[in-house]
mmCIF file of C-alpha atoms in Angstrom:
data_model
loop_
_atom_site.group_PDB
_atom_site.id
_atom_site.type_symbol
_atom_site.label_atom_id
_atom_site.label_comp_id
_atom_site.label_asym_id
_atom_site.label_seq_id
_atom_site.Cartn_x
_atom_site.Cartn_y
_atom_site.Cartn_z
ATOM 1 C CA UNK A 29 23.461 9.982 -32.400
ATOM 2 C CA UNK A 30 25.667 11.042 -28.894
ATOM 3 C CA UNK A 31 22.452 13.126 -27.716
ATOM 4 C CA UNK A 32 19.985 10.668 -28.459
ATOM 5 C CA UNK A 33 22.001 8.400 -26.255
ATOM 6 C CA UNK A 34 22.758 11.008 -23.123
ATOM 7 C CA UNK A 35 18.788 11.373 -23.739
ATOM 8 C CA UNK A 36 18.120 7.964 -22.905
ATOM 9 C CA UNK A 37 20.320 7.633 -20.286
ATOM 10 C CA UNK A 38 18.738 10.803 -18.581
ATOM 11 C CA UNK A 39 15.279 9.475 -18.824
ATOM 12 C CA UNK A 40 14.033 8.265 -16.045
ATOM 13 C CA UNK A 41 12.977 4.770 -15.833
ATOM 14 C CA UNK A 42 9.278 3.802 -15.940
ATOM 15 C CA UNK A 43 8.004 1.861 -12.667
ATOM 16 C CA UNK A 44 8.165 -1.722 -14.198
ATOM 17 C CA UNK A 45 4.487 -3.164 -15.017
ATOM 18 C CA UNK A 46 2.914 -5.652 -12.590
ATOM 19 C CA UNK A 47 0.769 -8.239 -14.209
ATOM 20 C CA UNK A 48 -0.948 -11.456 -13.199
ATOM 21 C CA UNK A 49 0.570 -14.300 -13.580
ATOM 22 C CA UNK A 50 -1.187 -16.606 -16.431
ATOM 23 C CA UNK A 51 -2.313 -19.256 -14.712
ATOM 24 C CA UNK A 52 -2.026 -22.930 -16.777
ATOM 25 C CA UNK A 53 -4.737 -25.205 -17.649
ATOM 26 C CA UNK A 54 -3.589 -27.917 -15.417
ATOM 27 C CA UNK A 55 -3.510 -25.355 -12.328
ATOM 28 C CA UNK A 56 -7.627 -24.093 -13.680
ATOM 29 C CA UNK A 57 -8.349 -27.453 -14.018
ATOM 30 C CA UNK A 58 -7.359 -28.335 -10.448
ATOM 31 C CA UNK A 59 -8.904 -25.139 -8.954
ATOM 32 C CA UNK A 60 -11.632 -25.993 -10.629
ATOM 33 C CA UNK A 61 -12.193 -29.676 -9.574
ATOM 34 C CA UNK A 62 -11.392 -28.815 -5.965
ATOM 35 C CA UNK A 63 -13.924 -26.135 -5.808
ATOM 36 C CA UNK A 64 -17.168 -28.213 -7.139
ATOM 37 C CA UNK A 65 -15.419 -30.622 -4.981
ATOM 38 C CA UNK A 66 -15.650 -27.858 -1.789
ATOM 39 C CA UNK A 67 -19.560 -27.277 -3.236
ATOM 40 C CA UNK A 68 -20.400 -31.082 -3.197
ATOM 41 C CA UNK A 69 -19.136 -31.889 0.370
ATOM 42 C CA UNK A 70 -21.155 -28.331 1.764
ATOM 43 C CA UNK A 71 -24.462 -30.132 -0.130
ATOM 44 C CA UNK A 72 -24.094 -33.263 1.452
ATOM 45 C CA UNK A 73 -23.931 -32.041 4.659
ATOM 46 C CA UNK A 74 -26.574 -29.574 4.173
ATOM 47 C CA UNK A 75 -29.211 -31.997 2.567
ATOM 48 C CA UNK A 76 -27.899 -34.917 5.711
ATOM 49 C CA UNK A 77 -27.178 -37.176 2.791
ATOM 50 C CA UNK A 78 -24.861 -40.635 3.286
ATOM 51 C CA UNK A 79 -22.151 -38.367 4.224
ATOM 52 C CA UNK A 80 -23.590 -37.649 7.589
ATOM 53 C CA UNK A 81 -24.517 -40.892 8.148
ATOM 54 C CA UNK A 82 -21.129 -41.785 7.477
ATOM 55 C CA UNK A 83 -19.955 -39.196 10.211
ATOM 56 C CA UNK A 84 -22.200 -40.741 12.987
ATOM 57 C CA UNK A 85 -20.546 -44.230 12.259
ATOM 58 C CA UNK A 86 -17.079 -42.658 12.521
ATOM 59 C CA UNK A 87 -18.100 -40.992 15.490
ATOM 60 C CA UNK A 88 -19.685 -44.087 17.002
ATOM 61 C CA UNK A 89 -16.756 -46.155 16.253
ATOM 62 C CA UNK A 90 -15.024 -44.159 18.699
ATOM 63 C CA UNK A 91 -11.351 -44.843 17.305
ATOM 64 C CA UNK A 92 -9.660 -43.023 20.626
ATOM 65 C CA UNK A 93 -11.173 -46.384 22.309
ATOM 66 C CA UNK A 94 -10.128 -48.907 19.868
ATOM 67 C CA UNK A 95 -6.147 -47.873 19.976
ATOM 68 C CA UNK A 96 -5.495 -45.737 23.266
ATOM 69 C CA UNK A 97 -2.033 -46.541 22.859
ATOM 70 C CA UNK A 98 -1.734 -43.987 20.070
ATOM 71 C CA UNK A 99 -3.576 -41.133 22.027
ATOM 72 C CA UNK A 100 -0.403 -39.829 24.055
ATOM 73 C CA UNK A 101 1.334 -39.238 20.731
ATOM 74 C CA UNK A 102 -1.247 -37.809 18.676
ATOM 75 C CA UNK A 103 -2.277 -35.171 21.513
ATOM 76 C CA UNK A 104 1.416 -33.734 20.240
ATOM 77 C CA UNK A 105 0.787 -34.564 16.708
ATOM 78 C CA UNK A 106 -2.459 -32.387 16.001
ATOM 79 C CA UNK A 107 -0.222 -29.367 17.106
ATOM 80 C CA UNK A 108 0.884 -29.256 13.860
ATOM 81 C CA UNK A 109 -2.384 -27.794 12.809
ATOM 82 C CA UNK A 110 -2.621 -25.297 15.340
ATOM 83 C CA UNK A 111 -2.447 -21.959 13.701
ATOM 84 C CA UNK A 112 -0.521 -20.142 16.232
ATOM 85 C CA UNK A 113 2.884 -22.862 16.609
ATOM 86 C CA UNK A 114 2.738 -23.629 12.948
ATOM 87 C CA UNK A 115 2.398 -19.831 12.192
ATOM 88 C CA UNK A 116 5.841 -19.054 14.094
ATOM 89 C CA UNK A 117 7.883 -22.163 12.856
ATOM 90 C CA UNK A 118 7.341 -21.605 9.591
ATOM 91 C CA UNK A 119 7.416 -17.699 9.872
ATOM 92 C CA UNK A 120 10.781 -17.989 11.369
ATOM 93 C CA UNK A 121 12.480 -20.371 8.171
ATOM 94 C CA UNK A 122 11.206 -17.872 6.129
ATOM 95 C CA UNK A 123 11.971 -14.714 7.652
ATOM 96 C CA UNK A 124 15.926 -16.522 7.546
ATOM 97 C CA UNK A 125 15.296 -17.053 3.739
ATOM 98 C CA UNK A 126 13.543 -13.332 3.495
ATOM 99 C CA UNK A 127 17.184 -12.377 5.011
ATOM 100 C CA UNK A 128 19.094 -14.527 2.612
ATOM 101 C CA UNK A 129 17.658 -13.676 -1.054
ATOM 102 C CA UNK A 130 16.828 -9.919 -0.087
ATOM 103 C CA UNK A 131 13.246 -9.920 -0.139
ATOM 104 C CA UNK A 132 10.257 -10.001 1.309
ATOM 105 C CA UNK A 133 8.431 -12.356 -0.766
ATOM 106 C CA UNK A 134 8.244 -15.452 1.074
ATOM 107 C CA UNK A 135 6.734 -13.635 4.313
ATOM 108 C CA UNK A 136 4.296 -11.758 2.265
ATOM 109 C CA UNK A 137 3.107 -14.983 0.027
ATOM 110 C CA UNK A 138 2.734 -16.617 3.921
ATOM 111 C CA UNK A 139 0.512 -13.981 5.504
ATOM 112 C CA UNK A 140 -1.303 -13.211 2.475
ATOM 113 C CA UNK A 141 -2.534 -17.305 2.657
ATOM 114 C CA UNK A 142 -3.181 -17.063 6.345
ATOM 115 C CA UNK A 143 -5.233 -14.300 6.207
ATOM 116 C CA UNK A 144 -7.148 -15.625 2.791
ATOM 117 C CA UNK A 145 -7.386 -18.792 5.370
ATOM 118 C CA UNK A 146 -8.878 -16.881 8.391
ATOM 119 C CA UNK A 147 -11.201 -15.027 6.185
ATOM 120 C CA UNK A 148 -12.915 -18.084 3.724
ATOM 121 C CA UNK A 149 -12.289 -20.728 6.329
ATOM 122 C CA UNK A 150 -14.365 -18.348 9.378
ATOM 123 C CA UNK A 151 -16.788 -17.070 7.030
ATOM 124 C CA UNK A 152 -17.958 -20.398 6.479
ATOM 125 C CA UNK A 153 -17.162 -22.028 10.046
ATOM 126 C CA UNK A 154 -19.663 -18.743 11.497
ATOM 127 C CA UNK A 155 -22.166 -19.037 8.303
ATOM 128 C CA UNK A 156 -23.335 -22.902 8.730
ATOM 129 C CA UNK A 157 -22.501 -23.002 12.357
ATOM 130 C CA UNK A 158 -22.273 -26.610 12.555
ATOM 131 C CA UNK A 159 -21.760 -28.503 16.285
ATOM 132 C CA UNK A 160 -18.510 -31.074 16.886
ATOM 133 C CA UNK A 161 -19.369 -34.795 17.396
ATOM 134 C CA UNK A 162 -19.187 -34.098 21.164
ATOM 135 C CA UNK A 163 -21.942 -31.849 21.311
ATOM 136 C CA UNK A 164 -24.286 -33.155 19.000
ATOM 137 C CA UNK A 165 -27.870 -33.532 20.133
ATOM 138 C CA UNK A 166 -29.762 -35.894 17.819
ATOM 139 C CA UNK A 167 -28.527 -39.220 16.339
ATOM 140 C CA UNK A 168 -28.150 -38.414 12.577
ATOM 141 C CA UNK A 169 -28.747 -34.962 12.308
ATOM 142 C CA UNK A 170 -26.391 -32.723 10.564
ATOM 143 C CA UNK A 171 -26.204 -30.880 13.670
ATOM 144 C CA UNK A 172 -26.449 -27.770 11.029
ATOM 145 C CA UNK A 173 -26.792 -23.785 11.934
ATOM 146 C CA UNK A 174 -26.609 -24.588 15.603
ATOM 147 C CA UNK A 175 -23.917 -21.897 16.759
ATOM 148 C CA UNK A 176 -20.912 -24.302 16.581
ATOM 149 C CA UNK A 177 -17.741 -23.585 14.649
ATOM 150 C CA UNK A 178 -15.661 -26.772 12.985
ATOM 151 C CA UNK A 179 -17.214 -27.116 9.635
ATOM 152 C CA UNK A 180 -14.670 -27.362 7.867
ATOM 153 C CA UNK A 181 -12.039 -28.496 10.184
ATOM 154 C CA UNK A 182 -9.545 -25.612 10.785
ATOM 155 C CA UNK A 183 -6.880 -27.492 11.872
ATOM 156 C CA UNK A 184 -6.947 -29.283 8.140
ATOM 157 C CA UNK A 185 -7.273 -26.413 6.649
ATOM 158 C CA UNK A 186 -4.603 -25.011 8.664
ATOM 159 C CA UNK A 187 -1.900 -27.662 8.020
ATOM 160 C CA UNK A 188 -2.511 -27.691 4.316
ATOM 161 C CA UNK A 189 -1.821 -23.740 3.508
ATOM 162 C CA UNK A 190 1.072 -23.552 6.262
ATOM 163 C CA UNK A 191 3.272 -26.758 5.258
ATOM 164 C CA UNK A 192 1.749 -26.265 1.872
ATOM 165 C CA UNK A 193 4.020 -22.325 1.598
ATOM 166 C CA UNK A 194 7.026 -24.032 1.828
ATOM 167 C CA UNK A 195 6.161 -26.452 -1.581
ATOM 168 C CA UNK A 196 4.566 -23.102 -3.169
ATOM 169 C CA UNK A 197 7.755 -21.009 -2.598
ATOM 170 C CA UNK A 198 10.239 -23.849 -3.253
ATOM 171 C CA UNK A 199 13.224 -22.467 -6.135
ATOM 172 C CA UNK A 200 13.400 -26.275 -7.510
ATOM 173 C CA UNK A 201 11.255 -28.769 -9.082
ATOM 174 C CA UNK A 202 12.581 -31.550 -7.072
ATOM 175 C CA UNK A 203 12.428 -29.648 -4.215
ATOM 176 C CA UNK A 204 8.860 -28.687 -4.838
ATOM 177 C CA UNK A 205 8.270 -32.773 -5.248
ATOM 178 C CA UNK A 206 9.625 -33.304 -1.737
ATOM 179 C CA UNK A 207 7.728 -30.529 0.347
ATOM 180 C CA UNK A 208 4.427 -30.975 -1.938
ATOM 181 C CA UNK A 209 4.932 -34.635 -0.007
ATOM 182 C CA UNK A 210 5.881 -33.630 3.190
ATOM 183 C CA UNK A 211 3.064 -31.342 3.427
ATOM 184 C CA UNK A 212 0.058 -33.968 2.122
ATOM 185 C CA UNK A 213 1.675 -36.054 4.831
ATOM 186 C CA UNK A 214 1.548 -33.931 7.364
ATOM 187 C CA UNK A 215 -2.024 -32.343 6.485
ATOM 188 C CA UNK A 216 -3.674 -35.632 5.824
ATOM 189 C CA UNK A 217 -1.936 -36.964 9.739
ATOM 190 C CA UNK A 218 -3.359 -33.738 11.088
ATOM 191 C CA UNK A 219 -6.910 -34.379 9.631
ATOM 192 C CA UNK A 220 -7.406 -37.633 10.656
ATOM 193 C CA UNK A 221 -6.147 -37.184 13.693
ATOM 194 C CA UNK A 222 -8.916 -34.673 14.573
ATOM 195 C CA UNK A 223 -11.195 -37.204 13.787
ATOM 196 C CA UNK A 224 -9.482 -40.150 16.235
ATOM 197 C CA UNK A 225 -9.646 -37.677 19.043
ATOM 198 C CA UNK A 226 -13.087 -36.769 18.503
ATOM 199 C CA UNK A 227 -13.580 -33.247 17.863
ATOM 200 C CA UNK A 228 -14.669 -33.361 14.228
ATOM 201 C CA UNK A 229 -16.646 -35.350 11.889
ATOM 202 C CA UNK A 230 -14.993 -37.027 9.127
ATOM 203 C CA UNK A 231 -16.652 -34.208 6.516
ATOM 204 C CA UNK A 232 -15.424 -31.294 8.326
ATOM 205 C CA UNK A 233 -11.934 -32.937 7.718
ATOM 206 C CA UNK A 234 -12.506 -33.643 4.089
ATOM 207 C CA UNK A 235 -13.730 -29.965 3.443
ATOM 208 C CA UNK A 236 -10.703 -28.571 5.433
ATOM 209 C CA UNK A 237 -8.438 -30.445 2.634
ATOM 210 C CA UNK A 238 -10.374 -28.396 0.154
ATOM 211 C CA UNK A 239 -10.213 -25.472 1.695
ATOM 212 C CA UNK A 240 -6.760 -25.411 1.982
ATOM 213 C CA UNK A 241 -6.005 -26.173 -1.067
ATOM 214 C CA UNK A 242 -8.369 -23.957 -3.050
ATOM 215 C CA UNK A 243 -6.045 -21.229 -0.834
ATOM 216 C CA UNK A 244 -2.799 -22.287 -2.067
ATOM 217 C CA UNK A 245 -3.972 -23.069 -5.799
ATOM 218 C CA UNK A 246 -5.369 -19.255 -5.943
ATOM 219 C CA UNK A 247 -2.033 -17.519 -4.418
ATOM 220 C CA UNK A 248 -0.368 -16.713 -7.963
ATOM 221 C CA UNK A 249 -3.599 -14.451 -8.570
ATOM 222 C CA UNK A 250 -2.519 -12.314 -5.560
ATOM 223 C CA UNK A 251 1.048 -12.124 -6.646
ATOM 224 C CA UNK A 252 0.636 -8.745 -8.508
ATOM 225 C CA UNK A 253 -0.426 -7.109 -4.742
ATOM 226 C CA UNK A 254 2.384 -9.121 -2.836
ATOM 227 C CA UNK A 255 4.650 -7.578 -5.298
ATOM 228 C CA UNK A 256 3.357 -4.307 -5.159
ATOM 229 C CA UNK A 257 2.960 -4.226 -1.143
ATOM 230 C CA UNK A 258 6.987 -5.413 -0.911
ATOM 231 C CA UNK A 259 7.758 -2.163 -3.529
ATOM 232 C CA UNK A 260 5.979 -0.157 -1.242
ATOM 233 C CA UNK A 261 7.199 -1.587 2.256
ATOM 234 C CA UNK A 262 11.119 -0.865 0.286
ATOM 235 C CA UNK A 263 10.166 2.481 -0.887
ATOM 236 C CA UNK A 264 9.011 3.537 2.864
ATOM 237 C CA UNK A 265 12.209 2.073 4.087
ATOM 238 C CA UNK A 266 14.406 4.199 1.310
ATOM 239 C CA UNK A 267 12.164 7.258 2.347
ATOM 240 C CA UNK A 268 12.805 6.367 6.180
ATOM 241 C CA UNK A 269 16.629 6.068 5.325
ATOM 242 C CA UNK A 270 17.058 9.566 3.398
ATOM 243 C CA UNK A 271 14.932 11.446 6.307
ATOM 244 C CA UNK A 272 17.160 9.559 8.749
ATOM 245 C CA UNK A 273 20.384 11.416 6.803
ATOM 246 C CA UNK A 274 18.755 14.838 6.393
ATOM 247 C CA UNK A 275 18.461 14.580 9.768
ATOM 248 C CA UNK A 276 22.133 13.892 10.689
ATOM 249 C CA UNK A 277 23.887 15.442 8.314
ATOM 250 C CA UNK A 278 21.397 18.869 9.026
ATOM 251 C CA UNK A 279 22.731 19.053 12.288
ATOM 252 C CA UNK A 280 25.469 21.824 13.395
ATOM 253 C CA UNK A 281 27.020 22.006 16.461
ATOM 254 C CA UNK A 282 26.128 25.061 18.649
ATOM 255 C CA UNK A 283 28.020 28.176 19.328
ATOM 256 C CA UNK A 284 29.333 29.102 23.038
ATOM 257 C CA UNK A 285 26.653 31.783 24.164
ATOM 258 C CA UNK A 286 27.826 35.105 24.726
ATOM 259 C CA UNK A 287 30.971 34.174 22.640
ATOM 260 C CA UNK A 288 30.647 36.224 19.035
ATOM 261 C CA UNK A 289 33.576 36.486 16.298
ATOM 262 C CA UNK A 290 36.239 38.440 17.609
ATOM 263 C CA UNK A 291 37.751 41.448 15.999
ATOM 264 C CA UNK A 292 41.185 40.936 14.200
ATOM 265 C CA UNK A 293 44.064 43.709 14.810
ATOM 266 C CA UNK A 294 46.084 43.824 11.688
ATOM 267 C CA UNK A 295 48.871 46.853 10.954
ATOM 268 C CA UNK A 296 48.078 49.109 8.764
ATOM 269 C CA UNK A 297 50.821 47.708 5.888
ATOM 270 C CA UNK A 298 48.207 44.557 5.981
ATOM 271 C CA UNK A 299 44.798 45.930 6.551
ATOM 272 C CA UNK A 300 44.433 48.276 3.471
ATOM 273 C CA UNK A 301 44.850 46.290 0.849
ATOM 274 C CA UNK A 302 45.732 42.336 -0.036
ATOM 275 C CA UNK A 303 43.420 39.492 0.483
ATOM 276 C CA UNK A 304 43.280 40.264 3.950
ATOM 277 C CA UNK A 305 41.700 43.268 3.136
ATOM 278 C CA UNK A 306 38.685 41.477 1.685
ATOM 279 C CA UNK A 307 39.037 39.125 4.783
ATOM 280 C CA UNK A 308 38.334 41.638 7.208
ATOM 281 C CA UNK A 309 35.637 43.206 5.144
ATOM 282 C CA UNK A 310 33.565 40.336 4.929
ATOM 283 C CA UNK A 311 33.962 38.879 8.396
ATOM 284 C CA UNK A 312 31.307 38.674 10.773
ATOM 285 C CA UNK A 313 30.631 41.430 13.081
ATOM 286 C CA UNK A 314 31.756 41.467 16.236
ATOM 287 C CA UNK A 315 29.232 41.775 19.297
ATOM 288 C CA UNK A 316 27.874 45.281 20.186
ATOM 289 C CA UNK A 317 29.865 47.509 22.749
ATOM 290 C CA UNK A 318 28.605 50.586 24.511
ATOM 291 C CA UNK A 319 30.131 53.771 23.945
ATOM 292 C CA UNK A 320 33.534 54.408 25.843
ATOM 293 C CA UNK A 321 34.098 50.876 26.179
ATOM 294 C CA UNK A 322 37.618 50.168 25.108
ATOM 295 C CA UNK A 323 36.795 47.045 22.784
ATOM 296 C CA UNK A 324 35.225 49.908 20.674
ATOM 297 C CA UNK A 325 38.771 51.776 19.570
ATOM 298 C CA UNK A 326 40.489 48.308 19.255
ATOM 299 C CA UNK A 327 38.121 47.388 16.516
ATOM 300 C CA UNK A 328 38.128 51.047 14.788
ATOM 301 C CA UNK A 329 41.958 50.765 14.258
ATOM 302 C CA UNK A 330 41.288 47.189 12.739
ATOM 303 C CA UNK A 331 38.827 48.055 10.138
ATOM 304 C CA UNK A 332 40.173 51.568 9.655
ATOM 305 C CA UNK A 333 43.982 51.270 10.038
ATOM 306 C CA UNK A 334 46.065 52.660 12.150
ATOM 307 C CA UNK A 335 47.931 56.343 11.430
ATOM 308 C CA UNK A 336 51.488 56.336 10.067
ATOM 309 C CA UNK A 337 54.101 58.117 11.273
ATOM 310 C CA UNK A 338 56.497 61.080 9.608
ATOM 311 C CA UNK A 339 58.908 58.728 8.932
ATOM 312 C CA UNK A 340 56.824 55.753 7.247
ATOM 313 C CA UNK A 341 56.940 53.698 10.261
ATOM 314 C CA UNK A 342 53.292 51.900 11.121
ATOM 315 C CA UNK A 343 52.312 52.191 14.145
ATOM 316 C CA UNK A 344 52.173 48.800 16.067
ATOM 317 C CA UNK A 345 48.742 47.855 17.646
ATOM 318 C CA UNK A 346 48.452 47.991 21.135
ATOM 319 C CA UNK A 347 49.979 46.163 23.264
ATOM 320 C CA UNK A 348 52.541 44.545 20.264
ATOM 321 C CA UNK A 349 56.022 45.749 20.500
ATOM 322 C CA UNK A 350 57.590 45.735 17.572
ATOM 323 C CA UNK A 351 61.463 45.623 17.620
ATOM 324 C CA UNK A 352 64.108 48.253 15.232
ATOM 325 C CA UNK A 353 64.516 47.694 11.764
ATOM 326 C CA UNK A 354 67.704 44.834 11.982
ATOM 327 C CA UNK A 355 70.636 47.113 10.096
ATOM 328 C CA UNK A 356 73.754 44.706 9.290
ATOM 329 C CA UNK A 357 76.053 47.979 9.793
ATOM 330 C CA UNK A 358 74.915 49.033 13.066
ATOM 331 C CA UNK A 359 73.682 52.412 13.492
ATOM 332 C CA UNK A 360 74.828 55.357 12.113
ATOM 333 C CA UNK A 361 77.178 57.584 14.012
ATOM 334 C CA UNK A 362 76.027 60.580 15.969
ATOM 335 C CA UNK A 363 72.301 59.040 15.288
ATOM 336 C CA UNK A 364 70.613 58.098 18.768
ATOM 337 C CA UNK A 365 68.937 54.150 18.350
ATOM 338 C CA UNK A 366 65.256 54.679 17.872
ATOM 339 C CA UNK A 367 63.294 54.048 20.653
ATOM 340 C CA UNK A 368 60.638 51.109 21.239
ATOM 341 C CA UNK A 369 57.086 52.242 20.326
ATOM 342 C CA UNK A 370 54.867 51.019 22.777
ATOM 343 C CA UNK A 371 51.501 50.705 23.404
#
């Protein structure tokens, strides 16, 4: 029973299994709506049904005329749909909350939308080319596959996904409430504020809105590659990390050149036998010396030992004087002191 539990704990773990989320009725329901929705408004246009007629009457109307007062303070309003200010403000709150919580979620969820935005939302601007109220041509005409670039409306389509992140991404229901509001405030303002100044028709507006949603209701099918992509991006960082140690902890710092391991003069009492014996064996050679040189004899009486006297006295190496044996009774009488050896 104790090794089939060491076993488990010695197993490594299994990478754990991404799946798509399930996504409920209510959300298919809506994606579903808002698409034949998207598919009705392109067929309007296309076919220049009542819808385009209603765009020349908006256009006609010319609502920047009929309250100029309001012009100076929408001019700073419709930023909010500009991809670029709106990109960085709310890249910046959730970079802080990416910071926070440890993850990179909420950055990944926002520039997975924006780039699901530039890619639908251009395909179709490019595809039906359609020209802005200001450069239309013919009274009535759809003004259709003429090399323009605002159907839908960008700027809509803009403000729903980017305000729309921050309701996606909320941890709370009541939360979620709030910013779901705050963002169909701000996205609707945006919209028809495009078409009070001018530069779009009232359908490119109304197709933005779908756009933009159709983008946010579609981001929990892309969760299973945001989550992958943020294992990866922490995996390259962990990799980065341990390289980063190797690294530093590899390093050794360099020997003096021309500065080997010098030889060590032991007596002979020391050098034959005892750990420093097997010290001296297995140290590090010394550097080479040419014959004669008087290094050389130095490190042949280390290694070798030097030769005893008659009397059982070692010889001291040179240049070590090594004083008399200490004799509490002094020495003997009619015996002359023993000399100093020297070197």
């Amino acid at each position: 029973m104790r090794t089939d539990i060491f076993a488990r704990l010695d197993r490594e773990p299994e990478p754990p299994k991404i799946e798509a989320p399930r996504m409920s009725r209510h959300r298919i329901a809506l994606f579903g709506g808002t698409l034949a929705f998207y598919v009705a408004i392109v067929w309007a246009v296309l076919i220049t049904s009542w819808l385009v007629a209603l765009d020349w009457k908006v256009m006609l109307f010319r609502p920047y005329q009929q309250w100029p007062e309001l012009h100076a303070f929408l001019d700073y309003y419709v930023v909010l749909g500009q991809r670029g200010p709106t990109a960085v403000m709310v890249a910046c709150w959730l970079g802080w909350r990416s910071w926070r919580q440890h993850t990179l979620r909420p950055l990944l969820v926002l520039g997975t939308s924006l780039l699901l935005l530039n890619v639908t939302v251009g395909a179709v601007k490019l595809g039906l080319g359609r020209l802005g109220p200001h450069y239309a041509t013919q009274i009535g005409s759809a003004e259709m596959f003429a090399g323009g670039d605002i159907f839908p409306s960008g700027h809509t389509a803009n403000a729903v996904v980017t305000w729309g992140i921050l309701a996606y991404l909320a941890t709370t229901p009541r939360a979620r409430r709030y910013l779901s509001a705050v963002s169909a405030t701000v996205s609707l303002g945006v919209g028809l504020t495009t078409v009070y100044i001018g530069t779009h028709w009232l359908s490119d507006v109304l197709l933005g809105w779908a756009a933009g949603l159709l983008i946010l209701l579609a981001l929990p099918w892309f969760e299973p590659l945001i989550a992958r992509a943020e294992m990866w991006i922490f995996a390259m960082r962990e990799r980065g990390r341990e390289r980063w140690r190797e690294r530093r902890g590899g390093a050794r710092p360099a020997s003096a050149p021309g500065r080997g391991p010098q030889p060590v003069l032991l007596p002979q009492s020391m050098a034959t036998d005892g750990p420093a014996a097997e010290a001296v064996a297995t140290a590090a050679p010394g550097p080479v010396l040419p014959a004669g040189h008087a290094g050389t004899a130095l490190r042949a009486r280390a290694h070798t030992g030097h030769p005893a006297r008659p009397g059982g006295m070692p010889v001291a190496p040179a240049g070590v004087r090594r004083p008399p044996p200490h004799n509490d009774r002094g020495p003997r009488a009619g015996s002359p002191a023993r000399p100093m050896t020297g070197g």
